[in-house]
Coordinates of C-alpha atoms and ligand atoms in Angstrom, one line a residue:
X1 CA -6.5 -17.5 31.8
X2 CA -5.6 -18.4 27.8
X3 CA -7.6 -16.2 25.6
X4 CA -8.4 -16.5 22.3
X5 CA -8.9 -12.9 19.8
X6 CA -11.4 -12.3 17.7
X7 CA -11.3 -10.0 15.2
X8 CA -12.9 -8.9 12.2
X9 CA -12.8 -5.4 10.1
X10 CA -14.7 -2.8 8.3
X11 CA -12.5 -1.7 6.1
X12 CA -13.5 2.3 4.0
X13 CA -11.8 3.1 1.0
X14 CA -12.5 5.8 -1.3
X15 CA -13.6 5.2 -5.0
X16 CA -11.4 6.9 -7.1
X17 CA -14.0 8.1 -9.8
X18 CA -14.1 11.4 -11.3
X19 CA -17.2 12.9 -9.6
X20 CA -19.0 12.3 -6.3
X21 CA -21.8 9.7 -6.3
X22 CA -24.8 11.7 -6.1
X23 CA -23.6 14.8 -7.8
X24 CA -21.3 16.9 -10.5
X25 CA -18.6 18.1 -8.0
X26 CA -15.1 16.8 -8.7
X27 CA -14.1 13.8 -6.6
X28 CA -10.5 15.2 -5.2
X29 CA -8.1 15.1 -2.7
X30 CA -6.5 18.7 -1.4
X31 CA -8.7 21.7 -2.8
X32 CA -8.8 24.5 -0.9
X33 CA -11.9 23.6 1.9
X34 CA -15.4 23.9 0.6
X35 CA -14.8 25.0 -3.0
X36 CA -15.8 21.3 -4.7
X37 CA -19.5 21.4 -2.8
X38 CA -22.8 22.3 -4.6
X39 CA -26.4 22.0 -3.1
X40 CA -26.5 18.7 -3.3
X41 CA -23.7 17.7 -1.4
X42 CA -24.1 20.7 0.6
X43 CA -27.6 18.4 1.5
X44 CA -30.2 21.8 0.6
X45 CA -33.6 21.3 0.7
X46 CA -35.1 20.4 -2.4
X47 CA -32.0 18.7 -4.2
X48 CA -32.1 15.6 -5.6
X49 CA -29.4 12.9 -6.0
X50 CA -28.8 11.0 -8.9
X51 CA -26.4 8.1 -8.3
X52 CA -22.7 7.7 -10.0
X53 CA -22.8 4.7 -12.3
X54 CA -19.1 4.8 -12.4
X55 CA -19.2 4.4 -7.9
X56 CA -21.2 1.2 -8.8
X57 CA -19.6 -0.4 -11.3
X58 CA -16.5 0.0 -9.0
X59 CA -18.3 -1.6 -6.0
X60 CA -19.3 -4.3 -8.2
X61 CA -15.7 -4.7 -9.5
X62 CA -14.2 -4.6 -6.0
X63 CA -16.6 -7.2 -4.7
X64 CA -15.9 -9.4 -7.9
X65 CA -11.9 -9.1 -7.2
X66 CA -13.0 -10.3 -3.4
X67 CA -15.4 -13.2 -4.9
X68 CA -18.4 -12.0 -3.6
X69 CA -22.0 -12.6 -4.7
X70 CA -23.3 -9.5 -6.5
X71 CA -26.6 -8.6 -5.9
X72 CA -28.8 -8.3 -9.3
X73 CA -31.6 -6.1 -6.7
X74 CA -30.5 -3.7 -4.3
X75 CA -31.3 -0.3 -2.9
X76 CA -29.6 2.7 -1.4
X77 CA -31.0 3.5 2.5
X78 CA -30.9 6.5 4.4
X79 CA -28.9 6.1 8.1
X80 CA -30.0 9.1 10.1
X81 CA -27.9 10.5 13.0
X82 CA -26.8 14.4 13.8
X83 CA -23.4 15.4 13.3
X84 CA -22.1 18.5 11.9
X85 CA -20.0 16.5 9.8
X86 CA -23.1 15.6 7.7
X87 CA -25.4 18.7 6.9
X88 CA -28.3 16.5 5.4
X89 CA -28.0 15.1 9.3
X90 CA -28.4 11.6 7.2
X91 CA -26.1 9.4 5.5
X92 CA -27.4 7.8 2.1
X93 CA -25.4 4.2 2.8
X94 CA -26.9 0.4 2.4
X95 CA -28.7 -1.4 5.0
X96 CA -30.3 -4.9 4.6
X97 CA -29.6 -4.8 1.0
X98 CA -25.4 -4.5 0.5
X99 CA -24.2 -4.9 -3.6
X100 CA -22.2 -7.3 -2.9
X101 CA -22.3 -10.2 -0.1
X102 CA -20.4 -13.3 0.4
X103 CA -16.9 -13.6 -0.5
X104 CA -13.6 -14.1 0.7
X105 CA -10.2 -13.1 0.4
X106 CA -6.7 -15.4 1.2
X107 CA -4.5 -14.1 3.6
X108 CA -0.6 -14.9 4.2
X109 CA -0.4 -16.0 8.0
X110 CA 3.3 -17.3 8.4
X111 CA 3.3 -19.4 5.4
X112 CA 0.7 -20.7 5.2
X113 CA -2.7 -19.3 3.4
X114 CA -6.2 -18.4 4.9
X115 CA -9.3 -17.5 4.0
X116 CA -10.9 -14.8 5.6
X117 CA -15.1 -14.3 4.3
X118 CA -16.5 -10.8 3.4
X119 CA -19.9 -10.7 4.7
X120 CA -20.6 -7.9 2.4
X121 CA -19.3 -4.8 0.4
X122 CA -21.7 -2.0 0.7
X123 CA -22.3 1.7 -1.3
X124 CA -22.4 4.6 1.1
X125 CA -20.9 8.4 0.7
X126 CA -18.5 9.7 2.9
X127 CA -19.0 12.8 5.6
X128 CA -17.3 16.0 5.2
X129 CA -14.3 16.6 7.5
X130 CA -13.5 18.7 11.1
X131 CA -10.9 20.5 11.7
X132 CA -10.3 21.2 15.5
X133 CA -8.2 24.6 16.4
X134 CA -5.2 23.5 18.1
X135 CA -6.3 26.1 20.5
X136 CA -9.2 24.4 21.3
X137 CA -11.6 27.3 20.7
X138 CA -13.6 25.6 17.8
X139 CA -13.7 23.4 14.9
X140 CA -14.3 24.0 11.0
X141 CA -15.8 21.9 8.7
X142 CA -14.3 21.1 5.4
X143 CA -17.8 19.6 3.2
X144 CA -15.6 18.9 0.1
X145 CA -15.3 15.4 1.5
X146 CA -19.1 15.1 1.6
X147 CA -20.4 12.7 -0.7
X148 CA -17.1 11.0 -1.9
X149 CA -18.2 7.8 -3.0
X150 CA -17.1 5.2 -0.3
X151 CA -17.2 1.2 -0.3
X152 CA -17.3 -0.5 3.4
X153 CA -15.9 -3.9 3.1
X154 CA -17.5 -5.8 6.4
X155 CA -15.3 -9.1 7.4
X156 CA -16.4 -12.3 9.1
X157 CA -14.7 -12.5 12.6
X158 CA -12.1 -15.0 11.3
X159 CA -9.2 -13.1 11.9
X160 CA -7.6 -14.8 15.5
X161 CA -4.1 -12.6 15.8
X162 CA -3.3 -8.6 15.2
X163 CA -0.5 -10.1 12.7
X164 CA -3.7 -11.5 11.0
X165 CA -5.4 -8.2 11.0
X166 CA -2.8 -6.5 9.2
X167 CA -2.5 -8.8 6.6
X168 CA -5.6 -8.8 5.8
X169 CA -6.3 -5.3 5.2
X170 CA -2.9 -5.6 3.3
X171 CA -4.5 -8.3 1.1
X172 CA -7.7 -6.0 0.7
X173 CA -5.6 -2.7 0.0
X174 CA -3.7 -4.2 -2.7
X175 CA -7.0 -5.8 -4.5
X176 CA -8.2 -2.6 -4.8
X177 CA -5.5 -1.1 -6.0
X178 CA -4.7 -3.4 -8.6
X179 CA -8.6 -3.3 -9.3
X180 CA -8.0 0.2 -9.7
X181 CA -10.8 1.3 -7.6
X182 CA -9.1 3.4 -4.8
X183 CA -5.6 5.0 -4.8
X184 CA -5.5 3.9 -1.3
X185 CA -3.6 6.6 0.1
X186 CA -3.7 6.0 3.8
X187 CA -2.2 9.5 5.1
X188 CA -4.9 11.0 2.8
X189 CA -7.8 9.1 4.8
X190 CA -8.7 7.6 1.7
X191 CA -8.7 3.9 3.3
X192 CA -9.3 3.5 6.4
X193 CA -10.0 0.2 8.9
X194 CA -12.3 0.0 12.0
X195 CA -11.2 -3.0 14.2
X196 CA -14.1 -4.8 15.6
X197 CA -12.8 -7.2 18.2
X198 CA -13.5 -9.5 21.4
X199 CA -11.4 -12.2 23.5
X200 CA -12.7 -15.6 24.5
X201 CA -11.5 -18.3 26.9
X202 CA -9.4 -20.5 24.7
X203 CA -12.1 -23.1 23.7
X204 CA -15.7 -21.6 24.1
X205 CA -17.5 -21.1 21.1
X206 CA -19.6 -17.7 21.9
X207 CA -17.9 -14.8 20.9
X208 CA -17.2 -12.3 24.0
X209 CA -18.0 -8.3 24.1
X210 CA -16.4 -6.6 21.3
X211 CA -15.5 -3.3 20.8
X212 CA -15.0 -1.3 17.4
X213 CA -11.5 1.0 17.2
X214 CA -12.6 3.3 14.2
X215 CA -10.4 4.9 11.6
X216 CA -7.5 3.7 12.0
X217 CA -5.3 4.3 8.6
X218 CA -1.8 2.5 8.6
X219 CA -0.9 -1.5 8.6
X220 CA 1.2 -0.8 11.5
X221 CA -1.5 0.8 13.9
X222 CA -4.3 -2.1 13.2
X223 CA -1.8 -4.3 14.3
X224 CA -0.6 -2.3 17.3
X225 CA -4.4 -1.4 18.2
X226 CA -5.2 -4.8 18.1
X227 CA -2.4 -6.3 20.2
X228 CA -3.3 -3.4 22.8
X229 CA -6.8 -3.6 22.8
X230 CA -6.9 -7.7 23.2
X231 CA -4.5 -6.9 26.1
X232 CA -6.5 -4.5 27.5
X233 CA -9.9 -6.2 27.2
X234 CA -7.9 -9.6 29.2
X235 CA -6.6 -7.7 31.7
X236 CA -10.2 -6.5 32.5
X237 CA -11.7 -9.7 32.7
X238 CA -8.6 -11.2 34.8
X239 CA -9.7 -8.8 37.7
X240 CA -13.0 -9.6 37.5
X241 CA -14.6 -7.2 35.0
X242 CA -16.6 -7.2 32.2
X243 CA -15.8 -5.2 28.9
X244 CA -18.4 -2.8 27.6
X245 CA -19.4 -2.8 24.2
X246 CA -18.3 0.8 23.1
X247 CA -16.7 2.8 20.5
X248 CA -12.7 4.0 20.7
X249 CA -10.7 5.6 19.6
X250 CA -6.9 4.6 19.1
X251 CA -4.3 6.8 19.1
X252 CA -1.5 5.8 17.7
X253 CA 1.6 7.9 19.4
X254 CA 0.5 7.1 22.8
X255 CA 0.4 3.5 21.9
X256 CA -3.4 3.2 24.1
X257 CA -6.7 3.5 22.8
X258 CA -9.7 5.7 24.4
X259 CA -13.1 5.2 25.0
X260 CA -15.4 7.5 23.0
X261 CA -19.4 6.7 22.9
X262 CA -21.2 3.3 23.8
X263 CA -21.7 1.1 20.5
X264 CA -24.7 2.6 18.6
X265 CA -27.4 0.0 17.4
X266 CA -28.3 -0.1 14.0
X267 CA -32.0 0.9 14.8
X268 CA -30.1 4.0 16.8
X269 CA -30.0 5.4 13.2
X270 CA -33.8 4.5 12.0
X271 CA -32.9 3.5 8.4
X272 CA -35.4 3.4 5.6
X273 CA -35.2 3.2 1.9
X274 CA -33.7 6.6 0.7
X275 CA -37.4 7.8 -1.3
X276 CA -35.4 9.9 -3.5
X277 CA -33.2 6.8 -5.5
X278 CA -35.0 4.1 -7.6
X279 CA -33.3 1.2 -6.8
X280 CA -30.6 -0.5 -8.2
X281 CA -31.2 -3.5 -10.7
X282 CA -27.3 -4.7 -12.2
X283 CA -27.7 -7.1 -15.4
X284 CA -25.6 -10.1 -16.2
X285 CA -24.2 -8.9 -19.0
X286 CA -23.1 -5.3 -17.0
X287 CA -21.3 -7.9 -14.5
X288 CA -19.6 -10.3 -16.8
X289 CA -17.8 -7.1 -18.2
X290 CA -16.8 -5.5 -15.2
X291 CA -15.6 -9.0 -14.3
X292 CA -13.4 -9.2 -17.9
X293 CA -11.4 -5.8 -17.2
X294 CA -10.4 -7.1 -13.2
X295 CA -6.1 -7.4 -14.0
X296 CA -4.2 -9.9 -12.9
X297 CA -4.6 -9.6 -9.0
X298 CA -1.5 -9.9 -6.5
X299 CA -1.8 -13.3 -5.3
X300 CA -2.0 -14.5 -9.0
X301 CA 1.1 -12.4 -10.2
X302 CA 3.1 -13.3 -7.1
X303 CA 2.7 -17.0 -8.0
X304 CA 3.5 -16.2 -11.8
X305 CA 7.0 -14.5 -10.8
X306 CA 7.6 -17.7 -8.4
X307 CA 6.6 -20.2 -10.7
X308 CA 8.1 -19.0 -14.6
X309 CA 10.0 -16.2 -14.1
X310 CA 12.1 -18.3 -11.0
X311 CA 11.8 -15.0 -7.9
X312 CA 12.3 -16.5 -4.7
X313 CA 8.8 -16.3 -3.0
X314 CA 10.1 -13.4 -0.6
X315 CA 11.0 -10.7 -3.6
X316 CA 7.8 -12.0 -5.7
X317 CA 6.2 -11.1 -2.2
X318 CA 7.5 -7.9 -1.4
X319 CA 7.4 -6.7 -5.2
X320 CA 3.8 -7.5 -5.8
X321 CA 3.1 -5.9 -2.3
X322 CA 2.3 -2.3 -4.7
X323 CA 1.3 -2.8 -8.3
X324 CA 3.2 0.8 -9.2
X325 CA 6.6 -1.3 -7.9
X326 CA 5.2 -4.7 -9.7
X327 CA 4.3 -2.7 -12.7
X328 CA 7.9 -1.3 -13.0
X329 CA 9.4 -5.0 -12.2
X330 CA 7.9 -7.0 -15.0
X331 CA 8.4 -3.7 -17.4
X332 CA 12.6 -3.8 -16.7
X333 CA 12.0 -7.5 -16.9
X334 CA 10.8 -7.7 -20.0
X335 CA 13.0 -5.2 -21.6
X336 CA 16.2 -6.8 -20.1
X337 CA 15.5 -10.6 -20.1
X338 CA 16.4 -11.4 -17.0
X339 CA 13.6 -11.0 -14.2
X340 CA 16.6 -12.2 -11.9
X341 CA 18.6 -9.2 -12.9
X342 CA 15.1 -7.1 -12.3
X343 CA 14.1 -8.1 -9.2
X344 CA 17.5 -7.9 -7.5
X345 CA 17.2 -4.2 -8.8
X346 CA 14.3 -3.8 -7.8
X347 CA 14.8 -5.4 -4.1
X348 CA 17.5 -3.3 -3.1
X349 CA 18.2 -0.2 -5.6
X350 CA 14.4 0.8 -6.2
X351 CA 12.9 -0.3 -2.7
X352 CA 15.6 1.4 -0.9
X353 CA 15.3 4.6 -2.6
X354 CA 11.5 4.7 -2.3
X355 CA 12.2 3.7 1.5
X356 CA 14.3 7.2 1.5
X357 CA 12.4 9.6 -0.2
X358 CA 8.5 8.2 -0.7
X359 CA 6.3 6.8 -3.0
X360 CA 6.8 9.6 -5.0
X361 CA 10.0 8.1 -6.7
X362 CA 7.3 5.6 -8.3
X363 CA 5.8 8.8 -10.2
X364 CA 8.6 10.3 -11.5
X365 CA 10.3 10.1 -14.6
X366 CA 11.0 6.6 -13.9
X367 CA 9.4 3.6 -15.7
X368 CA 10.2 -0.1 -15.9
X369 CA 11.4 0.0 -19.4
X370 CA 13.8 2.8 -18.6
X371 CA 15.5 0.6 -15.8
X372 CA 15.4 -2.5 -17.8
X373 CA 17.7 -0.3 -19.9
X374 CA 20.1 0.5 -17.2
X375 CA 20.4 -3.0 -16.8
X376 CA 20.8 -3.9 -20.5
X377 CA 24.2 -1.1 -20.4
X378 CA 25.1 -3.1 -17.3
X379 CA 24.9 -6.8 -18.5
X380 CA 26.3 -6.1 -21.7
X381 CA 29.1 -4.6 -19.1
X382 CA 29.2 -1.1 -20.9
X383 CA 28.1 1.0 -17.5
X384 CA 29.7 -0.2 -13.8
X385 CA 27.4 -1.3 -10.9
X386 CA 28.5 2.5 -9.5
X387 CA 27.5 4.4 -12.9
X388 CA 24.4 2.3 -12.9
X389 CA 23.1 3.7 -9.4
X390 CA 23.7 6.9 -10.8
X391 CA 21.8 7.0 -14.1
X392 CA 18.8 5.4 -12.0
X393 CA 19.0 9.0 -9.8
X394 CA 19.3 10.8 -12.5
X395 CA 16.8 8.8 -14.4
X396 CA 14.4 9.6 -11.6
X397 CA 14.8 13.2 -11.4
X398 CA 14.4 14.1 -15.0
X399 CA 12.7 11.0 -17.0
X400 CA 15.7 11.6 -19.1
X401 CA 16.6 8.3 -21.3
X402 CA 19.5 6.3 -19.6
X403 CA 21.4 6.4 -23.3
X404 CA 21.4 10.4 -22.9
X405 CA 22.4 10.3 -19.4
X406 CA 25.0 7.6 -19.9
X407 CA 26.6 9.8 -22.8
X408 CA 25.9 14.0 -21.2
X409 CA 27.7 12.1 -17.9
X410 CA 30.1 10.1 -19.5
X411 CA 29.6 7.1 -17.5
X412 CA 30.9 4.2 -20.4
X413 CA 33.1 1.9 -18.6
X414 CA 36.9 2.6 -19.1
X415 CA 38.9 -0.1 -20.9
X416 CA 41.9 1.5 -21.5
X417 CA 44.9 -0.4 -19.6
X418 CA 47.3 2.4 -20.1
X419 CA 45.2 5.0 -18.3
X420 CA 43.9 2.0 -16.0
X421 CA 47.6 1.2 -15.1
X422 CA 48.5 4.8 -14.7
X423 CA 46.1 5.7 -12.0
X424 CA 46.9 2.6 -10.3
X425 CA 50.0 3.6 -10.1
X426 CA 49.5 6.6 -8.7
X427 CA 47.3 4.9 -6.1
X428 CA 50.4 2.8 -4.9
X429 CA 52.2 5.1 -4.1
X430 CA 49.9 7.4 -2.6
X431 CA 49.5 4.9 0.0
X432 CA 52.9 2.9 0.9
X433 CA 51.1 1.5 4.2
X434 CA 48.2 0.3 2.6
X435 CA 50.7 -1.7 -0.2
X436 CA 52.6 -3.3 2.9
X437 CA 50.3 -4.1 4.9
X438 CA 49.3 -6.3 1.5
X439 CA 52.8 -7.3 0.7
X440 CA 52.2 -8.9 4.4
X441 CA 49.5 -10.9 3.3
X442 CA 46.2 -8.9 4.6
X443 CA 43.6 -9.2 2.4
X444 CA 41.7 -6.0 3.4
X445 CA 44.9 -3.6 2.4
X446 CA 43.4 -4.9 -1.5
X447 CA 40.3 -4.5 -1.0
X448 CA 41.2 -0.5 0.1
X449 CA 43.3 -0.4 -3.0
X450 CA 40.6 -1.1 -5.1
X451 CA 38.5 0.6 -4.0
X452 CA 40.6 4.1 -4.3
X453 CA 41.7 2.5 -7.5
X454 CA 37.7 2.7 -8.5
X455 CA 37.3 5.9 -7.1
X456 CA 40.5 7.9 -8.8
X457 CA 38.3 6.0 -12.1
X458 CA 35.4 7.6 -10.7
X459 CA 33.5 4.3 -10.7
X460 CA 34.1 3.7 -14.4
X461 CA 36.8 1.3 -14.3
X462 CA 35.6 -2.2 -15.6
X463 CA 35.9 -4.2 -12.7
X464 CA 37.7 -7.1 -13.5
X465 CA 40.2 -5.3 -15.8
X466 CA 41.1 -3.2 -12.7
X467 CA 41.2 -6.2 -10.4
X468 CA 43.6 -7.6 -12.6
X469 CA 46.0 -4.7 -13.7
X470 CA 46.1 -3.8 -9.7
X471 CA 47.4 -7.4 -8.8
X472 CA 50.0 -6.9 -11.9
X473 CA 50.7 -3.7 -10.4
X474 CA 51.6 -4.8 -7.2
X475 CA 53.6 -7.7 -8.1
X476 CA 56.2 -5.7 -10.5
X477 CA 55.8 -2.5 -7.5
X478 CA 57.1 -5.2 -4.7
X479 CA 59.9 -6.5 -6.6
Ligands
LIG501 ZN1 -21.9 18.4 -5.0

């Protein structure tokens, strides 16, 4: 039988504010375990939270950048379940009353656009952290993570493929980092999807059983776990079966997910209004201003570089795909004057080396006006394409400024036809084999030539001059 998928996503992420959202302790990543905790957190009796204005107004702005409905009355709720994860033994989350409701984003399917809605964007705090011994003898719990302000983004089922899926929590990672709201690290946890999803013969209207594959933190693996899990849930109902509604878990290296606990209801957790928060009343005013600092968001930029700056719609994609990578691109742009120039830079030389060695290379001492000044050295054809590639290296080790590297390396392009001719020379008859298998007439024995030619220059010849002294060269050497 034809199927049809149906999937929608709750998608965590982090909120990158200073403090956690119902206390002092420092909101970050990698401390040693259980050193940024304090009563609160810890959930002792007699605490009281107060709530994070700065968590809020980054809800708010999130759900702007997503064009939802912001809610001008809400409250904070308390979800109750045990867990050793959470030592109040309740989560302080959002029940019938989310900040934000009713949105959508646009997602690239092929190429054409969709719109996916977001039912809602609620408040919540994230859980502290288990660490199972590889041994299997126990597990210890790291509370740091314990009330880390957290937003769950909740999708309409409208998603219909796993390719969709994975663009659209592409789409919602890159709002929110250009929003500025999460770093989005996914090997840190700090976004994280659930897939909630169902088949349906190809036709019916009522959505089928779904299960919910939680945490699942990398573009690839929604997209894998879907794929799997749609195939797993058909082959069930070709024999005969029915799926159960249940929680799993998807694990990624085996490529096959696992069933972990039937689906909880939500009056399984016996929510009520959390008695120790007033609730939350957001003015107009509060949200016109939080609207006015949302940047320029990826879908817009990407149709800026296509339209006036004339980047074919697969760089503009691929560049605005991380806002550190676009953020460097219309830097070297601007400093160069020629986003052409910038973007092919960027394409191969910058993506390639972040490719190789991580993210990290964003960090470093490189910034976009820094390699628009490469390419300034290299238009006005003072550095080669070779020398180029190395200042960038350099560039990103140290920070150094390409004019001091370019001078302490001594990379200026070599103009003198004496010297130029010279080592040429030398080349020629160095290798006698390579200078007749030219003389008859193949092209690649030039090619080699130049090449050692541009090597014996160490990469500082100027192209063209070398090009034509070694065709001179040849000429008078084959007399
Ligand atoms: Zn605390």
């Amino acid at each position: 039988m034809e199927y049809e998928i149906v999937i929608g996503l709750e998608i965590h992420a982090e909120l990158k504010t200073g403090s956690k959202i119902f206390c002092g302790c420092k909101n970050e990543f990698g401390d040693e375990p259980n050193t940024s905790c304090c009563p609160v957190c810890l959930g002792m009796p007699g605490t009281l939270p107060v709530l994070n204005k700065k968590a809020l107004e980054y809800a708010v702005k999130a759900g702007l950048a997503m064009n939802c409905q912001i809610s001008k009355f809400s409250k904070m709720d308390r979800k109750n379940y045990f867990y050793p994860d959470m030592p109040k033994a309740y989560q302080i989350s959002q029940y019938d009353m989310p900040i934000c409701y009713d949105g959508f984003v646009n997602i690239e399917t092929g190429d054409e656009m969709k719109r996916i809605g977001i039912e809602r964007i609620h408040l919540e705090e994230d859980a502290g952290k288990l660490i199972h011994d590889a041994r299997g003898e126990g597990s210890m719990i790291d509370y740091n993570r314990c009330g880390v302000p957290l937003i769950e983004i909740v999708t309409r089922p409208d998603v219909r493929t796993p390719e969709e899926a994975r663009s659209l929590f592409e789409t919602v990672k890159s709002i929110l980092e250009y929003t500025g709201v999460s770093d989005c690290r996914m090997q840190e946890g700090s976004i994280r999807a659930d897939v909630n999803l169902s088949i349906r013969p190809r036709g019916r209207e009522d959505f089928g059983i779904r299960t919910e594959m939680k945490n699942i933190n990398s573009l690839r693996a929604v997209e894998r776990a879907a794929a799997a899990e749609a195939k797993r849930q058909a082959e069930v109902l070709d024999q005969g079966g029915t799926v159960v509604q249940e929680t799993r878990r998807w694990d990624d290296n085996k490529g096959e997910s696992f069933s972990m606990r039937s689906k909880e209801e939500a009056m399984d957790y016996r929510y009520f209004p959390e008695p120790d928060l007033v609730p939350i009343v957001v003015e107009d005013a509060w949200i016109s201003e939080i609207k006015s600092s949302i940047p320029e968001l990826p879908q817009r930029r990407k149709k800026r570089y296509i339209e006036k700056l004339g980047i074919p719609a697969y760089d503009a994609n691929l560049i605005t795909m991380n806002k550190l990578v676009s953020d460097i691109f219309e830097a070297a742009a601007e400093t160069c004057g020629n986003p052409k120039l910038a973007s092919n830079w960027v394409m191969t030389e910058l993506l390639c080396r972040v490719n190789e060695k991580g993210e990290s290379v964003l960090n470093s001492g490189l910034t976009g006006e820094k390699l628009g000044e490469i390419l300034l050295f290299l238009e006005r054809g003072e550095i080669t394409q070779t020398s180029a590639n190395t200042v960038l290296d350099v560039l990103i080790e140290t920070g150094e400024k390409p004019q001091a590297i370019i001078e302490h390396l001594d990379l200026k392009i070599q103009k003198d036809e004496n010297l130029i001719a010279g080592k040429i020379h030398e080349i020629l008859k160095e290798n006698p084999r390579a200078v007749m298998d030219y003389a008859a007439g193949k092209e690649k024995a030039f090619g080699f030539l130049m090449g050692k030619s541009m090597t014996a220059l160490k990469g500082k010849g100027h192209p063209a001059l070398v090009r034509e002294t070694l065709t001179r060269e040849l000429q008078l050497y084959l007399k």
